[in-house]
Structure formats: C-alpha cells, structure tokens
Tab-separated table of C-alpha atoms in Angstrom:
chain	number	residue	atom	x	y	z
A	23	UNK	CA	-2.557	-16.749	18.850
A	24	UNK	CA	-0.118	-15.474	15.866
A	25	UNK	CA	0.669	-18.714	13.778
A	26	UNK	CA	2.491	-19.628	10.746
A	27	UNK	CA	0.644	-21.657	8.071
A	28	UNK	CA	1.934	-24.505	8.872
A	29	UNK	CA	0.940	-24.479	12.378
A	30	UNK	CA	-2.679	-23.647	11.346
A	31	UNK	CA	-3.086	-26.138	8.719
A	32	UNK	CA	-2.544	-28.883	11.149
A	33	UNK	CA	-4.694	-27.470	14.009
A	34	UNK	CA	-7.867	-27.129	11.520
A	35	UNK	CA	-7.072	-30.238	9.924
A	36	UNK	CA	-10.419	-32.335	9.026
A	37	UNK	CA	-12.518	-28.601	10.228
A	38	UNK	CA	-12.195	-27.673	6.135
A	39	UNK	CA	-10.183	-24.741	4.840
A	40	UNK	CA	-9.087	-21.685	6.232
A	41	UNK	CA	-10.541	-18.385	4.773
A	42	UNK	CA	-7.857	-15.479	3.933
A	43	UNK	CA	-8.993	-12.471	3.168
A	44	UNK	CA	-7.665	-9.744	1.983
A	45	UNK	CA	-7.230	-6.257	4.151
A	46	UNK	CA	-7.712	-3.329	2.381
A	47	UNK	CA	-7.304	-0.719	5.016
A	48	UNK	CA	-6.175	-0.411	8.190
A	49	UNK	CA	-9.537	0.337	9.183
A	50	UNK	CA	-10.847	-3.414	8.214
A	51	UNK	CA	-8.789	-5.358	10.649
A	52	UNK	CA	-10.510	-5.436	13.999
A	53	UNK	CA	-13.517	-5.920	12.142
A	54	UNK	CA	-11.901	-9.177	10.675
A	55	UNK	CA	-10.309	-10.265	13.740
A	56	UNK	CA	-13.735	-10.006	15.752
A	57	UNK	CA	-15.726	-11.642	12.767
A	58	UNK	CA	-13.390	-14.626	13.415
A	59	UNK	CA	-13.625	-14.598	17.366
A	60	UNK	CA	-17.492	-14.631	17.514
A	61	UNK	CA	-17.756	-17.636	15.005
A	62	UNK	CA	-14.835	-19.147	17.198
A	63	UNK	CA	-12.676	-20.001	13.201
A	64	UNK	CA	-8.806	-18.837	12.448
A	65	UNK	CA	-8.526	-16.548	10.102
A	66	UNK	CA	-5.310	-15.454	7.531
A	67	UNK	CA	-5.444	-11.675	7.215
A	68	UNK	CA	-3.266	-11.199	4.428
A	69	UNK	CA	-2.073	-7.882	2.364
A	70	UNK	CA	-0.396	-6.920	-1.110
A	71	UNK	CA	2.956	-5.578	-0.616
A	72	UNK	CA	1.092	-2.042	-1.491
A	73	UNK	CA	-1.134	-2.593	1.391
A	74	UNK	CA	1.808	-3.474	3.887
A	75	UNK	CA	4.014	-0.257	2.215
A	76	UNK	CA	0.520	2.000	2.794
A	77	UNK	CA	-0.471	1.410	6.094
A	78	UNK	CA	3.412	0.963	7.226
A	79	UNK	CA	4.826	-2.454	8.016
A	80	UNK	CA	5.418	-1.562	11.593
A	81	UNK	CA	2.332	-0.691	12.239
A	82	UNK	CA	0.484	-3.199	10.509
A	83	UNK	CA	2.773	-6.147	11.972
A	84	UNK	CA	2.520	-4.556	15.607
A	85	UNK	CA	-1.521	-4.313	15.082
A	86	UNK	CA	-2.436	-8.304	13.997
A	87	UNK	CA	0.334	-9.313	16.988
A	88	UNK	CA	-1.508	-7.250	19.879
A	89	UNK	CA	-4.931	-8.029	18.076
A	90	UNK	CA	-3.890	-12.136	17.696
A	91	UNK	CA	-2.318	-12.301	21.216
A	92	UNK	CA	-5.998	-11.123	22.537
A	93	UNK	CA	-7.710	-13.491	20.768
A	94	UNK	CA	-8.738	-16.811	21.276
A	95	UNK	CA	-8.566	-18.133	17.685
A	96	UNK	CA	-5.355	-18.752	15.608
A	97	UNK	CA	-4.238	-15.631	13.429
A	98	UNK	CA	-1.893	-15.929	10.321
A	99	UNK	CA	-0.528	-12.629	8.754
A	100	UNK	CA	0.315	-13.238	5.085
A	101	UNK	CA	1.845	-11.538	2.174
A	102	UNK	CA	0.150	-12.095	-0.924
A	103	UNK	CA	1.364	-12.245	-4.562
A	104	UNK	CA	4.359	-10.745	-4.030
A	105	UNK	CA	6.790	-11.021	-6.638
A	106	UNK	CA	9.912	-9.309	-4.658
A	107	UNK	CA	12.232	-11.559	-3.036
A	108	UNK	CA	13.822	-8.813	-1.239
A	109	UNK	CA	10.398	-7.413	0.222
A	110	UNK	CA	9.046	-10.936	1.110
A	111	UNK	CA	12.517	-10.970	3.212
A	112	UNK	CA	11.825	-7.472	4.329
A	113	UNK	CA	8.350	-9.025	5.328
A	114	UNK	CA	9.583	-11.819	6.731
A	115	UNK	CA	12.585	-9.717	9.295
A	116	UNK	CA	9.811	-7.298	10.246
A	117	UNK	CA	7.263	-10.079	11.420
A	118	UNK	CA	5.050	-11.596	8.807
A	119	UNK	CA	4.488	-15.516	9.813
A	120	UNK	CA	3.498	-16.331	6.226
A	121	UNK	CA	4.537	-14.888	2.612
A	122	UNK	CA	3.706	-15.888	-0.962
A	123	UNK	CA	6.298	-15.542	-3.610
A	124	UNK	CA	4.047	-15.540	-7.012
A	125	UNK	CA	6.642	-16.836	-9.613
A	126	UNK	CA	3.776	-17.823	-12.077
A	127	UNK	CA	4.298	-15.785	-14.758
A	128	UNK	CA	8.034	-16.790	-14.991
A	129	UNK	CA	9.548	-20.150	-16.349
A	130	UNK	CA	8.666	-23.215	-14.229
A	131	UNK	CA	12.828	-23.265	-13.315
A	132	UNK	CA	13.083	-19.735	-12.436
A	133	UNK	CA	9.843	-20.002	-10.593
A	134	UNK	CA	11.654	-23.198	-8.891
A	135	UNK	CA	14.727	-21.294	-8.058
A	136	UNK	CA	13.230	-17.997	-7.030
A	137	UNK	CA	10.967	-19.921	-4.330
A	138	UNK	CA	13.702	-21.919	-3.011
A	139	UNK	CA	15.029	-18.908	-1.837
A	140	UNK	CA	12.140	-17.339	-0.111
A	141	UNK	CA	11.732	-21.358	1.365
A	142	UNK	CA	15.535	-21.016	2.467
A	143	UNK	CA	14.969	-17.838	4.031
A	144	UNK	CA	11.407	-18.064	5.398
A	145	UNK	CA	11.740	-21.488	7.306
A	146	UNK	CA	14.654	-20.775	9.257
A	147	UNK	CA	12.922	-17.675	10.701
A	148	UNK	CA	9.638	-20.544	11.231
A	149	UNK	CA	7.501	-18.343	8.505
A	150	UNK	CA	5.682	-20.179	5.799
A	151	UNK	CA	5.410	-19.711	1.872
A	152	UNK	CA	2.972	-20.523	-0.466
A	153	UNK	CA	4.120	-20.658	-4.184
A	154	UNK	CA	1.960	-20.914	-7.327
A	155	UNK	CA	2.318	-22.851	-10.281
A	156	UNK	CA	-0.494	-21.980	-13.217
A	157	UNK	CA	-1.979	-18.881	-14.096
A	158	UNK	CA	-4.866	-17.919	-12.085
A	159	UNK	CA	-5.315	-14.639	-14.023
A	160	UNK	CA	-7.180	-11.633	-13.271
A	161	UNK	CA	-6.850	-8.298	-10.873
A	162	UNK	CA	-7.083	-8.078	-7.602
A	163	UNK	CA	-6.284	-5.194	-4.926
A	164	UNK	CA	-3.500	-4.243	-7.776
A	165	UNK	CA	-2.378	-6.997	-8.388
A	166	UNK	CA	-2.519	-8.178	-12.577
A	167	UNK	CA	-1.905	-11.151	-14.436
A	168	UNK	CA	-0.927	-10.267	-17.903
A	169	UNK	CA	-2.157	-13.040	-19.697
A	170	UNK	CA	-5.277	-13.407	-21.843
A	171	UNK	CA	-6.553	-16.748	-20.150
A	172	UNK	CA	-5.354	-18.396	-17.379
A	173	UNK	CA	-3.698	-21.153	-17.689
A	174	UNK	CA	-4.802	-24.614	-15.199
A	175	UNK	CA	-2.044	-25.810	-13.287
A	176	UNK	CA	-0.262	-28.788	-14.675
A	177	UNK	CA	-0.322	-31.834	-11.775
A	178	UNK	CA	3.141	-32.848	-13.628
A	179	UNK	CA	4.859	-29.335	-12.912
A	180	UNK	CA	2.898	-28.798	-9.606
A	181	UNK	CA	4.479	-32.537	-8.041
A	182	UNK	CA	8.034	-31.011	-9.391
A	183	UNK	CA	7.423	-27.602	-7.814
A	184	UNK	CA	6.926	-29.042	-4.468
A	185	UNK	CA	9.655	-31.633	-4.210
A	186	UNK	CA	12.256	-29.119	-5.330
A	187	UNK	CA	10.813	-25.922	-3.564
A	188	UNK	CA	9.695	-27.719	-0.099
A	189	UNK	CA	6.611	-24.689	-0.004
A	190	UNK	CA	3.839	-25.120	2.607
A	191	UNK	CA	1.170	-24.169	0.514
A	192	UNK	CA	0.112	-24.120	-3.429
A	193	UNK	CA	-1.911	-22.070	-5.220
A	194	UNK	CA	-3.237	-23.827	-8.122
A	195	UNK	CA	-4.934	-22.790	-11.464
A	196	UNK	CA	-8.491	-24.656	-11.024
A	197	UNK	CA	-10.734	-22.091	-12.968
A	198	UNK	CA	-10.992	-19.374	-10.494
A	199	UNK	CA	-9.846	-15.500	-11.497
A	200	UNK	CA	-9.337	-12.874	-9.451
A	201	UNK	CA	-11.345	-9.868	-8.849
A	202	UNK	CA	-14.558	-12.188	-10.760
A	203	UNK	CA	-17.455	-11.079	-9.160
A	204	UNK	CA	-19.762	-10.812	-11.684
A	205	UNK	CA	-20.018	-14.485	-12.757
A	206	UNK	CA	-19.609	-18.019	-12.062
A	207	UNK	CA	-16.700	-19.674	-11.753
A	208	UNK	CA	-15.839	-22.772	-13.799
A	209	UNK	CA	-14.379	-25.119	-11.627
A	210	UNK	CA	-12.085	-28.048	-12.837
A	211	UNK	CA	-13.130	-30.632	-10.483
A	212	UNK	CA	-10.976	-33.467	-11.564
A	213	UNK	CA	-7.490	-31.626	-12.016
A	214	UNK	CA	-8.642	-30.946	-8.515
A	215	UNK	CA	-9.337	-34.211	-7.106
A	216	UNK	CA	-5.465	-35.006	-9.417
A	217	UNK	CA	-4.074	-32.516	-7.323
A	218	UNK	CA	-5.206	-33.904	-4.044
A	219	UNK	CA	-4.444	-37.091	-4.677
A	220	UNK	CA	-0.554	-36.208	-6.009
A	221	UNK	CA	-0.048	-33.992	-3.185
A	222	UNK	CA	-1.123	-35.379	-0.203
A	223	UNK	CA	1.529	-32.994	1.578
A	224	UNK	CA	1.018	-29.507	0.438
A	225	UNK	CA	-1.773	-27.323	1.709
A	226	UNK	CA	-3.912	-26.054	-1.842
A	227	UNK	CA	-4.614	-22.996	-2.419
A	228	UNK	CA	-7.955	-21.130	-4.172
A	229	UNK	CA	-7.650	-18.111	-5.043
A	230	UNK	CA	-10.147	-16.152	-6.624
A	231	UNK	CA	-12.723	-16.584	-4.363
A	232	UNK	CA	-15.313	-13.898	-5.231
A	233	UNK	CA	-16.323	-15.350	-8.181
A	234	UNK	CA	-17.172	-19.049	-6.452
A	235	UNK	CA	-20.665	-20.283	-5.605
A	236	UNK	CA	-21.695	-21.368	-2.058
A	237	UNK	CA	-22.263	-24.819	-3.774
A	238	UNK	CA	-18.846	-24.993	-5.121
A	239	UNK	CA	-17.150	-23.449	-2.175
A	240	UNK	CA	-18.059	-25.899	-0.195
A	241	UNK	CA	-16.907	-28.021	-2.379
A	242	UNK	CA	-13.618	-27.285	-2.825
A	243	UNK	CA	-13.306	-26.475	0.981
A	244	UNK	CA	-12.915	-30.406	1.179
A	245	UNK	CA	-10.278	-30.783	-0.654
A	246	UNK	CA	-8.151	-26.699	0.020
A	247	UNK	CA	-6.507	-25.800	2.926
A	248	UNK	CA	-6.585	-22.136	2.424
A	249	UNK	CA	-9.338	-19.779	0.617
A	250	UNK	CA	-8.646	-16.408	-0.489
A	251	UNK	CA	-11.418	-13.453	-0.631
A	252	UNK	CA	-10.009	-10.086	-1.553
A	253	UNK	CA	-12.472	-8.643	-4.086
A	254	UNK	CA	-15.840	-8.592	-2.624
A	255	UNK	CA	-14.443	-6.767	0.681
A	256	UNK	CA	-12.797	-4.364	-1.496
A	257	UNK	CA	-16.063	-4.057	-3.849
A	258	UNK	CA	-18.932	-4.201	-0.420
A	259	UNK	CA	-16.180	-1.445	2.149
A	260	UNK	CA	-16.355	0.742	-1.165
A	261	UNK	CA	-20.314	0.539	-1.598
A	262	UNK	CA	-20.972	1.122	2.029
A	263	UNK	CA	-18.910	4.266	2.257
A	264	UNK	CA	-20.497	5.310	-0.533
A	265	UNK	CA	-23.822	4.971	1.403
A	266	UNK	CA	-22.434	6.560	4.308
A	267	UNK	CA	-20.385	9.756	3.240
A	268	UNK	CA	-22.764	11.782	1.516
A	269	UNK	CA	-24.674	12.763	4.330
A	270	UNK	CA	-21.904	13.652	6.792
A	271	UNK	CA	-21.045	17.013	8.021
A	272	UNK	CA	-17.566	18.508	8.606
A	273	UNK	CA	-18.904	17.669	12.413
A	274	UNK	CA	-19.633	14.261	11.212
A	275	UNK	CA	-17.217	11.467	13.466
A	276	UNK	CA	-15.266	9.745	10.829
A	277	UNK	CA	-15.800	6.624	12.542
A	278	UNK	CA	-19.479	6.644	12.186
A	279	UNK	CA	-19.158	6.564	8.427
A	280	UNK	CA	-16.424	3.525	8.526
A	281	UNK	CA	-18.625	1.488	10.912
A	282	UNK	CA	-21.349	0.251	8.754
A	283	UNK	CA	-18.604	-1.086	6.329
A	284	UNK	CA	-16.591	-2.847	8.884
A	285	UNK	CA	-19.959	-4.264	10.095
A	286	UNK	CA	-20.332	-5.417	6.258
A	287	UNK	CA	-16.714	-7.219	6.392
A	288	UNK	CA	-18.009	-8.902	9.576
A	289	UNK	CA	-20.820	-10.739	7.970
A	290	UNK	CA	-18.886	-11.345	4.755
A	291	UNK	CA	-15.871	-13.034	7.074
A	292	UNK	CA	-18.808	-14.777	8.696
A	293	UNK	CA	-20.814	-16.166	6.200
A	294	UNK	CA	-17.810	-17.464	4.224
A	295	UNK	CA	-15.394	-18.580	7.211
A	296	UNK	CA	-18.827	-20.581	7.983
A	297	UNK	CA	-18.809	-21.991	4.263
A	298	UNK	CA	-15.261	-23.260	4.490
A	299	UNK	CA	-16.181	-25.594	7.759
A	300	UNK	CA	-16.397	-29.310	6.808
C-alpha cells in the first residue's frame, strides 16, 4: 500500500524504525520493493530532487504506485534534502506522499518559516514532511553540507521547531554524517535519549546511516522512527557493475550485468530493514 509517513509511523509503532533508503537508479527499485516483501517490513524509497528530475517524476511516481499497490507491505515515496520549496510542491502535486524540506543550513527562523510552508502545503494534500534542525554534515547522492563539522541538534531549538512548524518527522544532528562509510560513527546517546524524551510526538530521524554499527543501529532503532541508507547502495550498485561490465559483449543483455547489483541492494535492504526491528 502507498502511505504517507504519518500513516506508517503509527502502523510500525513498537516494530522499531523504518529503513529509507535511498534510490539511485531506476533500475534499483523493484529490487527494493521485493527486498521489503520477502522480509514482510515497509520500506521509504526516497530520492534527491536530481534523482526524481533524472529518471522523470512521472515515471518514477507512476512506478512506486503500481509497484506499492502490488505489494503487501506499506510503501512511502519521499523526497530527500530538498531545499526548493517550489519543487517539494512540484513533488508533492505530482504524487510524492512524503517530502523533506532541509532548512538546516539557514537561520533557525527562516528554517521555521520556510517549513511552515511546505507543512501548509503538504498536509492539506495528506503528504508528510520531515524538517531538520542541526547540521548533520557530509555528501550524499549530491547532496553537501558546507560546513566543516556538523553541528548536534540543540533539544531547545528542536522543541521550538516542532511546535511552530507542526512537521511529522525530525532529522536530528546525533553524530552521524553522510556518505561515512569508512568509519565509525560517534553517537551522542544522551542528546538522544533528550530528544526522545522532549518530543514524544515527532517521528526522529537518522540520517547518515552508512557509517553506523549493527550495535549502535540497533540502538538507536529504539528510540528513531525512520533510518536513512543512501551511501552504501550507491558505493555496493557501483562495485558490482564494476564486476559485471568488463566481461560483456556488445551481445551481452544489459540486464544480466544490472542483476547481480540489484541482488546486492536486496540483501543490503534485508540485512538492515532486519536491524531496525525491535
């Protein structure tokens, strides 16, 4: 079934967090869609506005509907990061059930005002926003935060954000970074456990998930709502290809060289979807 955030975070409530991950290429999305089916979990597919603009909204929309309607799990289709009111609107008129305005960078009242009206916008067409409040830092599928550190989310500005922005969902500044794969993560535990406790009412957010132990991802899986993963499908569909390519033939079927990769994202989607159960 196609669902909103909101509607998925209270049919998996007390089951843990929800894993979103990140699609890449058109190519990826069955694979995701089936990884969730067969462990029997939702799943938020989400994309960066260049991903939506590359494949083609229409098509992209049209493709997680038909895919979601056949399926017997709940599916979410989510904008990520986007800093463009007008193409979270664009987004949200063509079919999206769930955007993210990503105000972070900007002062905590224009962030405020900016997501108030995406909020305005989204929930009277029943779509959900997340907002973010902190610097998570990093790169991910494009997307950069030009700042040297990141900065942890502040449980003072994060209680104001909410009141006056009425978002769904948070992403907060924990410790995580995007596109870290190549070390540990650093979590925060207690501004967690703050957070939790001040906002009882607001589905959390981790992003950054690549760089996050199993340990700690179960962890936090307790106390988020939503998990992203965008980097290591991005990283493993590249290495795979790589494997698969150099041996084809002009008489090669193109789809034999994309299916070990989308086999990859299967068992990624699987083994962390299954991390994020409680």
């Amino acid at each position: 079934m196609y669902k909103n955030l909101i509607e998925m975070f209270r049919e998996n409530e007390g089951k843990g967090a929800v894993g979103a991950f990140n699609l890449h290429c058109f190519e990826m999305l069955p694979a995701m869609i089936a990884a969730a089916q067969e462990l029997g979990t939702p799943i938020i597919i989400q994309t960066s506005l260049g991903t939506a603009e590359y494949i083609g909204f229409e098509a992209l929309i049209a493709a997680v509907k038909a895919l979601a309607q056949k399926a017997d799990i709940n599916v979410c289709l989510h904008m990520d990061h986007c800093k463009s009111i007008e193409a979270l609107k664009k987004a949200i008129d063509l079919g999206y059930s769930s955007v993210m305005y990503d105000g972070s960078d900007l002062p905590l009242e224009e962030n405020i005002k900016n997501t108030q009206e995406v909020v305005a916008y989204a929930h009277e067409r029943n779509v959900s926003v997340e907002g973010e409040i902190g610097s998570i830092g990093g790169a991910e599928d494009g997307i950069v935060v030009e700042k040297s550190d990141a900065a942890y989310t502040k449980p003072t500005d994060a209680i104001r954000f909410v009141k006056e922005t009425n978002v769904d969902a948070l992403a907060v500044a924990i410790g995580t970074t995007h596109g870290q794969y190549k070390s540990k993560a650093n979590i925060n535990y207690e501004l967690l456990e703050t957070l939790q406790d001040k906002l009882p009412d607001v589905g959390l957010v981790l992003h950054g998930g690549t760089g996050v132990s199993d340990e700690d991802m179960k962890r936090c899986a307790k106390g988020m709502k939503k998990i992203n993963v965008g980097t290591e499908l991005n990283k493993s569909y590249i290495e795979e290809v790589n494997a698969s390519f150099p041996d084809a033939t002009p008489l090669t079927s193109l789809r034999k060289l994309f299916t070990p990769a989308n086999d990859h994202i299967k068992r990624i989607i699987t083994e962390k979807s299954t991390l994020f159960k409680i």
